[in-house]
Coordinates of C-alpha atoms in Angstrom, one line a residue:
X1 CA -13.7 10.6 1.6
X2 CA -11.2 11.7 4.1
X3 CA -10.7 12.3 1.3
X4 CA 1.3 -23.3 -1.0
X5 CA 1.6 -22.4 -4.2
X6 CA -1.3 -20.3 -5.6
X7 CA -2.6 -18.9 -9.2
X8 CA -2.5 -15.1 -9.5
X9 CA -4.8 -15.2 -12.7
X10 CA -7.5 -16.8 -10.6
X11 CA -8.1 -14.7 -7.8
X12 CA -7.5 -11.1 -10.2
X13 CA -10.3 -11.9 -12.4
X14 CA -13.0 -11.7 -9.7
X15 CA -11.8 -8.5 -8.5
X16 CA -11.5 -5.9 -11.0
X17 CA -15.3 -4.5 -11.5
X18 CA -17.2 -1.7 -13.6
X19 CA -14.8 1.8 -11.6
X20 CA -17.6 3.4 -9.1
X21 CA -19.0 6.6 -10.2
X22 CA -17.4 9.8 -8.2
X23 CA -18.2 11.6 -5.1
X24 CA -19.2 15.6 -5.4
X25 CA -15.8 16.7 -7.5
X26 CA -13.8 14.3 -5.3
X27 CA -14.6 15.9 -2.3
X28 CA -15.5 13.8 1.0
X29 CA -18.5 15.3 2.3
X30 CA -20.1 11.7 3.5
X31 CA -17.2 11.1 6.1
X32 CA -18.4 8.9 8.5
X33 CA -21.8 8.1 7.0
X34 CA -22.7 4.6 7.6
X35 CA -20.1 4.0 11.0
X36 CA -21.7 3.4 14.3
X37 CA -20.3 5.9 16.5
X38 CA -21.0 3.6 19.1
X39 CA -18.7 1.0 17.8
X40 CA -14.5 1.6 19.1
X41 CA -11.4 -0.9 17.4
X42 CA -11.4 -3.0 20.3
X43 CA -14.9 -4.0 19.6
X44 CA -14.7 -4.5 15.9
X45 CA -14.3 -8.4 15.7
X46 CA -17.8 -8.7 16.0
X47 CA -18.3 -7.0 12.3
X48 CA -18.4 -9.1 9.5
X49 CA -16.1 -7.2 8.2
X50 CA -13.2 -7.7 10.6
X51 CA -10.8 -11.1 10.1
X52 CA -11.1 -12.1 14.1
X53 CA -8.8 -14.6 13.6
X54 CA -6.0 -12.1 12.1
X55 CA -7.1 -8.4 13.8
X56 CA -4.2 -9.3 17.0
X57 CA -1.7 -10.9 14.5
X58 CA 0.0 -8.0 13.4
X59 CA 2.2 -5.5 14.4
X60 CA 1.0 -1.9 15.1
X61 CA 3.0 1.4 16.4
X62 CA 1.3 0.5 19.4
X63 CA 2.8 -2.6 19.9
X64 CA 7.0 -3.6 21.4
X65 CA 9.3 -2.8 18.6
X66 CA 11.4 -5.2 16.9
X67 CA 15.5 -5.5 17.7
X68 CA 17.7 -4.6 14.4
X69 CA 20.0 -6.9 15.4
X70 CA 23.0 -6.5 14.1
X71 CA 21.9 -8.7 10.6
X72 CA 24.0 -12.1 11.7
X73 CA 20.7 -13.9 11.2
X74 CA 20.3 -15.2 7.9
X75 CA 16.9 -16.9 6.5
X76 CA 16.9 -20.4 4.8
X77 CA 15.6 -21.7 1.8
X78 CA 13.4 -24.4 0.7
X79 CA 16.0 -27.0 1.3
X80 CA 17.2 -25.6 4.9
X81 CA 20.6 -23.9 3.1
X82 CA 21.4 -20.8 4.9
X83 CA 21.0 -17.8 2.4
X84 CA 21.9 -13.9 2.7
X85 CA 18.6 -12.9 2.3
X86 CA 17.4 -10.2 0.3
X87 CA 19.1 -8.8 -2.5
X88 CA 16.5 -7.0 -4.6
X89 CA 13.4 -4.5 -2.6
X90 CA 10.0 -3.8 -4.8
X91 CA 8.3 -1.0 -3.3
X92 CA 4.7 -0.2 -4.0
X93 CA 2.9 3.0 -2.6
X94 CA -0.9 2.9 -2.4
X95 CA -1.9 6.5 -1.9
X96 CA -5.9 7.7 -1.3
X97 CA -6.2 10.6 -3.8
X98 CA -9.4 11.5 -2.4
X99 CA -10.5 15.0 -1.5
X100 CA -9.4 14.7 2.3
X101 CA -5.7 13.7 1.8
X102 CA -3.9 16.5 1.0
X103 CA -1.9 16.5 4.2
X104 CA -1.4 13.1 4.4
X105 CA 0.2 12.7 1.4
X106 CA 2.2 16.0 2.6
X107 CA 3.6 14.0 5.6
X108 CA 4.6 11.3 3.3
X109 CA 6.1 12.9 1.2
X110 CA 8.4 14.4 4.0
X111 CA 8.8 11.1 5.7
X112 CA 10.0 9.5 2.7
X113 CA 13.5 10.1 2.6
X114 CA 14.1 9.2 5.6
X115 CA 12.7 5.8 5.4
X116 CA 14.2 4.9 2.0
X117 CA 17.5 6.1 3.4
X118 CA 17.4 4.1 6.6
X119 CA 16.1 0.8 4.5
X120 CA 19.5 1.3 2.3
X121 CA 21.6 1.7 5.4
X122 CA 20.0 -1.3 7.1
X123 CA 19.7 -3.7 4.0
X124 CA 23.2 -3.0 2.9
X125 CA 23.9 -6.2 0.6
X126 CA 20.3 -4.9 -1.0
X127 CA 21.4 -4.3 -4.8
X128 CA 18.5 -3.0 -6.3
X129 CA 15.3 -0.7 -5.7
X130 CA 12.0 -0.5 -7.4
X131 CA 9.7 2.2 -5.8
X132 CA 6.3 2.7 -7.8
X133 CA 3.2 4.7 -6.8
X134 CA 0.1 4.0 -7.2
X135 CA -3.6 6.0 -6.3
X136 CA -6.7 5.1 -5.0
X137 CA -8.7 5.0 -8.3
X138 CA -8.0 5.2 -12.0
X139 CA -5.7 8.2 -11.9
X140 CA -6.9 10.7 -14.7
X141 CA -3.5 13.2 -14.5
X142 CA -1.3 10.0 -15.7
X143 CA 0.7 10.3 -18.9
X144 CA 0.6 7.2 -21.3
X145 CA -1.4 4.4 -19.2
X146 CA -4.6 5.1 -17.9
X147 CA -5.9 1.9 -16.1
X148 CA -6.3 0.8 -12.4
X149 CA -3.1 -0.4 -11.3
X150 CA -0.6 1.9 -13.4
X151 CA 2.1 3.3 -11.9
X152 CA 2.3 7.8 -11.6
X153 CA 4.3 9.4 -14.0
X154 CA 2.7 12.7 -13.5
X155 CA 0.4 14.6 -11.5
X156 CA -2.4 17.1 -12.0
X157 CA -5.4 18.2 -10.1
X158 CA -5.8 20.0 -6.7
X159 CA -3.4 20.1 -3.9
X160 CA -1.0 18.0 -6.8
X161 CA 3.0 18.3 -7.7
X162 CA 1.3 19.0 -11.1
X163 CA 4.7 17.8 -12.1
X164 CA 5.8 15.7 -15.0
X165 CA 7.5 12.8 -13.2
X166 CA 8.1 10.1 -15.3
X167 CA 9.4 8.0 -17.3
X168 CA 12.3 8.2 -14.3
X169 CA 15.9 7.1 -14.9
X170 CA 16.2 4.0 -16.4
X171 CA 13.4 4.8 -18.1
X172 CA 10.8 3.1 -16.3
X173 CA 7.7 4.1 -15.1
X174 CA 8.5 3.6 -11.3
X175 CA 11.9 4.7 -9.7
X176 CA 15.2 3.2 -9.0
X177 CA 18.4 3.9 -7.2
X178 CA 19.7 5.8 -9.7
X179 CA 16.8 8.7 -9.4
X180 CA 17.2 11.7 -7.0
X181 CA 14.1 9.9 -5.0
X182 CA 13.6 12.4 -2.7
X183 CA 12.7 15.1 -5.7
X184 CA 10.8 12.9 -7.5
X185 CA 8.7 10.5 -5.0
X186 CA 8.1 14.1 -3.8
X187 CA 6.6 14.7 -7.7
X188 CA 5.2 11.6 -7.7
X189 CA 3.5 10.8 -4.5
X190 CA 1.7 14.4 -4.3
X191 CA -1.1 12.5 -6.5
X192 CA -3.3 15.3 -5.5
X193 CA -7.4 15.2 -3.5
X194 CA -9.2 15.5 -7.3
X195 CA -9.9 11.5 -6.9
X196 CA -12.8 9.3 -6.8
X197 CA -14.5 9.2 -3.8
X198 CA -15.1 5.9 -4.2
X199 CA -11.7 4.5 -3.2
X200 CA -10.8 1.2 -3.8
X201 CA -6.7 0.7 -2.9
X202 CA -7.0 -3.0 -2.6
X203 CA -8.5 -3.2 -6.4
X204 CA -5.8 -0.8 -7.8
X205 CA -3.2 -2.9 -5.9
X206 CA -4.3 -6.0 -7.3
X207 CA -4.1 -4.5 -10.6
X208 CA -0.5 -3.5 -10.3
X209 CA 0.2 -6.7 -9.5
X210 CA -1.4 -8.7 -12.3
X211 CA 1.5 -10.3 -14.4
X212 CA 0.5 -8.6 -17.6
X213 CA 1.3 -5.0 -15.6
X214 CA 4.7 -6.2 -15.5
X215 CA 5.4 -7.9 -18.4
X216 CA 6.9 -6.4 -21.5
X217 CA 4.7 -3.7 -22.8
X218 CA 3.0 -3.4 -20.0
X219 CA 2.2 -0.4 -18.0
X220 CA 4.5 -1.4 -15.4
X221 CA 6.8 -3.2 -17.6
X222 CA 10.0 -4.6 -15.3
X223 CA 8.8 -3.7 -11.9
X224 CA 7.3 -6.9 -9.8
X225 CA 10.1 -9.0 -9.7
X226 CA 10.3 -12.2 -9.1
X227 CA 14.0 -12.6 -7.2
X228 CA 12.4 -9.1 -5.0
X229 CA 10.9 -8.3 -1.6
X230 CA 7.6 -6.9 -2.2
X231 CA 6.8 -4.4 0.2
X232 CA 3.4 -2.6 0.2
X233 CA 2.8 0.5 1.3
X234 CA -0.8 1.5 1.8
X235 CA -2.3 5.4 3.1
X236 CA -5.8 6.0 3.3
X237 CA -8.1 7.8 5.8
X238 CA -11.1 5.9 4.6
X239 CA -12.3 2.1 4.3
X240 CA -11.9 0.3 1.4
X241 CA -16.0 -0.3 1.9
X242 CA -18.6 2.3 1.6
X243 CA -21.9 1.3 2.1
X244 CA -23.7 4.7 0.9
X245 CA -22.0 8.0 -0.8
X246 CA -22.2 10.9 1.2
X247 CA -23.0 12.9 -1.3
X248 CA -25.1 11.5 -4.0
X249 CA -26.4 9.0 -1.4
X250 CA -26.0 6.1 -3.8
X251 CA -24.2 2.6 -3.0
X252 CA -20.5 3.3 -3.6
X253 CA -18.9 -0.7 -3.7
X254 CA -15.2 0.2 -3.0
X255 CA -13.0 -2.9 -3.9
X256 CA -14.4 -6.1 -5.4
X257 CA -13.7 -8.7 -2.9
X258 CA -12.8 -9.5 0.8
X259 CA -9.2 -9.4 2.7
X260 CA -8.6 -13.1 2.1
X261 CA -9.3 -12.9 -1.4
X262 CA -7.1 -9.5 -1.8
X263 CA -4.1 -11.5 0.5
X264 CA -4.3 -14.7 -1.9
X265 CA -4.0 -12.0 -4.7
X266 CA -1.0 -10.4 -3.1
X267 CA 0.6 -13.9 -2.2
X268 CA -0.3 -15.4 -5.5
X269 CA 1.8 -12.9 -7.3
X270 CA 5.3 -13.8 -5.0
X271 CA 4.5 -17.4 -6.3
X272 CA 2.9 -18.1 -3.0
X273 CA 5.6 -17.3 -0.8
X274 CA 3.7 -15.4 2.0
X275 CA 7.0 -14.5 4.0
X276 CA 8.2 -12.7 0.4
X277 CA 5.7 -10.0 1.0
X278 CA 5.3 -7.0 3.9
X279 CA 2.4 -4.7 4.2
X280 CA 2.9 -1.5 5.7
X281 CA -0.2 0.6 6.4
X282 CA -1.2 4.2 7.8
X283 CA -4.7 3.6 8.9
X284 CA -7.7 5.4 9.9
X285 CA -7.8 3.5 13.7
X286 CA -10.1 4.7 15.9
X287 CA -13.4 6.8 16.2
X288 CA -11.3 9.1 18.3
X289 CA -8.8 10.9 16.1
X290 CA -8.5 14.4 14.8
X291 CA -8.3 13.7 11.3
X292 CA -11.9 12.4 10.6
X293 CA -10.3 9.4 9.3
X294 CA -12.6 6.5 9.4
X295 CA -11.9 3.1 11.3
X296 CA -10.5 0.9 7.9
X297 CA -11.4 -2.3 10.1
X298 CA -11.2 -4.9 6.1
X299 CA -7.9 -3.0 5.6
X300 CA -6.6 -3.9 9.3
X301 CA -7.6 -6.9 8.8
X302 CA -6.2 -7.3 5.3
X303 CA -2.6 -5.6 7.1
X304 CA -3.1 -8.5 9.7
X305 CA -3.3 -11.4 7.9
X306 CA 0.7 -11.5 6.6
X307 CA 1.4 -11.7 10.5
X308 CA 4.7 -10.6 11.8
X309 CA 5.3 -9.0 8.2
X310 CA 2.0 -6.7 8.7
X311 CA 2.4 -3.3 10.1
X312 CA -0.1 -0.6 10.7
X313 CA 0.5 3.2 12.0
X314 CA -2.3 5.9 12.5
X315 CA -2.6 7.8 9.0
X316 CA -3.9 10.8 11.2
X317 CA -0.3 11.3 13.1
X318 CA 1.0 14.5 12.7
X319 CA 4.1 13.0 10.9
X320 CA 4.8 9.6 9.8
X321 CA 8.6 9.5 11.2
X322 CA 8.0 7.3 14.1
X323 CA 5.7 4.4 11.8
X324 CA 8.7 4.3 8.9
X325 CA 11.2 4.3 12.1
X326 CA 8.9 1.5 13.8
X327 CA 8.4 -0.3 10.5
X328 CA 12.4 -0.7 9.5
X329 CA 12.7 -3.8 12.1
X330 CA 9.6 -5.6 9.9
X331 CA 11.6 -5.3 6.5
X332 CA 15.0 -5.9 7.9
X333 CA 13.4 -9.1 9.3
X334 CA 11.1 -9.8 6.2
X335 CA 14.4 -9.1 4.0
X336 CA 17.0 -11.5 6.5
X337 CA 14.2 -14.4 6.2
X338 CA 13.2 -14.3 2.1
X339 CA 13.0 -17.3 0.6
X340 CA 14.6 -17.4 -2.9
X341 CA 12.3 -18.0 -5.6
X342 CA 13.6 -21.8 -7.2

């Protein structure tokens, strides 16, 4: 294509299905197919698959920024005791590798250190990074795991790094402080357009996020912590929904399950702590854009449903400064009100 307290284990296990069969070599060529030209974002809450309670909830580029502030406000915990917020910031990158994205995942890749740089400036008492990417599908160019969910340490394939990223330095598979991020996100986040055209970001997600990812031995052994912000990001110029391949003109399922099952996922794994989490996304958002992206209306909705902590930019912008700029004021505030885990 373009190109509460709540059990983690029970809302994975319906959502991790047979992997969809690829699209024509990873290319896009059914862009489109299946969307009612008709049919703008403002009129999207009458689809079933739009969340009309949650598509005005969040934040968007669009919409008034947040104040900095000058971090004096502090969040409380469970018992009402001030706290200092945040000390530790997991980062997760969701990137389409679908045949479409090469420049997208160009204009990330630039953005990049400017964002992490002003997130270490603004969350100064922050002691500790995890940053981990992610693709679309099961990503065939990865050294060592290769399941849904596990995190890049190299890249192959078209429009790629075709770098060897990984293991980073503390010998993880995901990146710290302590790594020269801007060299290797850039190795790490070029995943490369030779993907499955059957995208399914939410699935992967979920799978990074199942407790045995980060356990010992696992793929992503260290990384989802619980004493961390989680903060999603998610880039796609598709919907996580495709109702007929473009090319082979079969049914292509995209991610099992719906946005509230793939938020009670992401919630169950921050022990249900819903203000432990943002979700940042780059988005395909309306009919008219010159990218080709398609309207991701589940995704938007998904985005929506975290509230204040959701954020969503237009993936088709020709750089992504001003949405990592715009999206600072939603992590300082998500990091200043954390709840520590008891």
């Amino acid at each position: 294509m373009r190109a509460s307290s709540l059990s983690l284990t029970s809302f994975l296990i319906p959502l991790i299905p047979l992997f969809g069969i690829s699209a024509c070599s990873g290319d896009d060529g059914g862009r489109g197919d299946g969307l009612d030209s008709s049919t703008g974002i403002g009129s999207l809450g009458s689809s079933d698959d739009v969340d009309t309670t949650t598509e005005s909830t969040g934040s968007s580029t669009g919409a008034t920024k947040l104040d900095m502030g000058g971090g004096e406000t502090m969040g409380t915990g469970g018992d009402g005791a001030m706290d200092k917020g945040c000390e530790k910031v997991d980062l997760l990158f969701v990137i389409d590798n679908s045949g479409s994205m090469a420049d997208e995942q160009v204009n990330l890749v630039s953005s990049f250190p400017g964002f992490i740089t002003a997130i270490q400036d603004q969350l100064a008492d922050t002691e500790g990074y995890h940053i981990g990417v992610i693709t679309s599908d099961l990503y065939a160019y990865n050294n060592g795991c290769q399941v849904e969910g596990a995190m890049v340490i190299s890249t192959g394939g078209t429009d790629s790094s075709y770098g060897i990223c990984g293991p980073y330095a503390e010998g993880h598979n995901y990146m710290t402080e302590m790594d020269n991020l801007t060299s290797t996100f850039s190795c790490a986040a070029q995943v490369g357009t030779a993907g499955d055209g059957n995208e399914r970001p939410m699935q992967t997600m979920l799978a990074a996020l199942a407790p045995g990812m980060s356990a010992p031995g696992g793929c992503n052994e260290g990384f989802l912590r619980d004493d961390a912000l989680l903060v999603i990001v998610i880039i796609t110029d598709e919907e996580d929904d495709h109702e007929v391949d473009g090319c082979l003109q079969l049914p292509q399922p995209g991610s099992s399950g719906e946005p509230p099952a793939w938020y009670a996922g992401v919630i169950a794994a921050k022990g249900g702590i819903e203000t432990n989490v943002v979700v940042l996304s780059l988005l395909g958002q309306s009919l008219d854009n010159d990218c080709g992206a398609v309207v991701a209306s589940k995704l938007i909705g998904f985005t929506n449903r975290f509230g204040d902590n959701g954020f969503t930019g237009d993936v088709c912008a020709g750089s992504y400064d001003e949405f990592f700029t715009a999206a600072l004021p939603v992590v300082d505030t998500a990091c200043e009100n954390y709840v520590p885990v008891p």
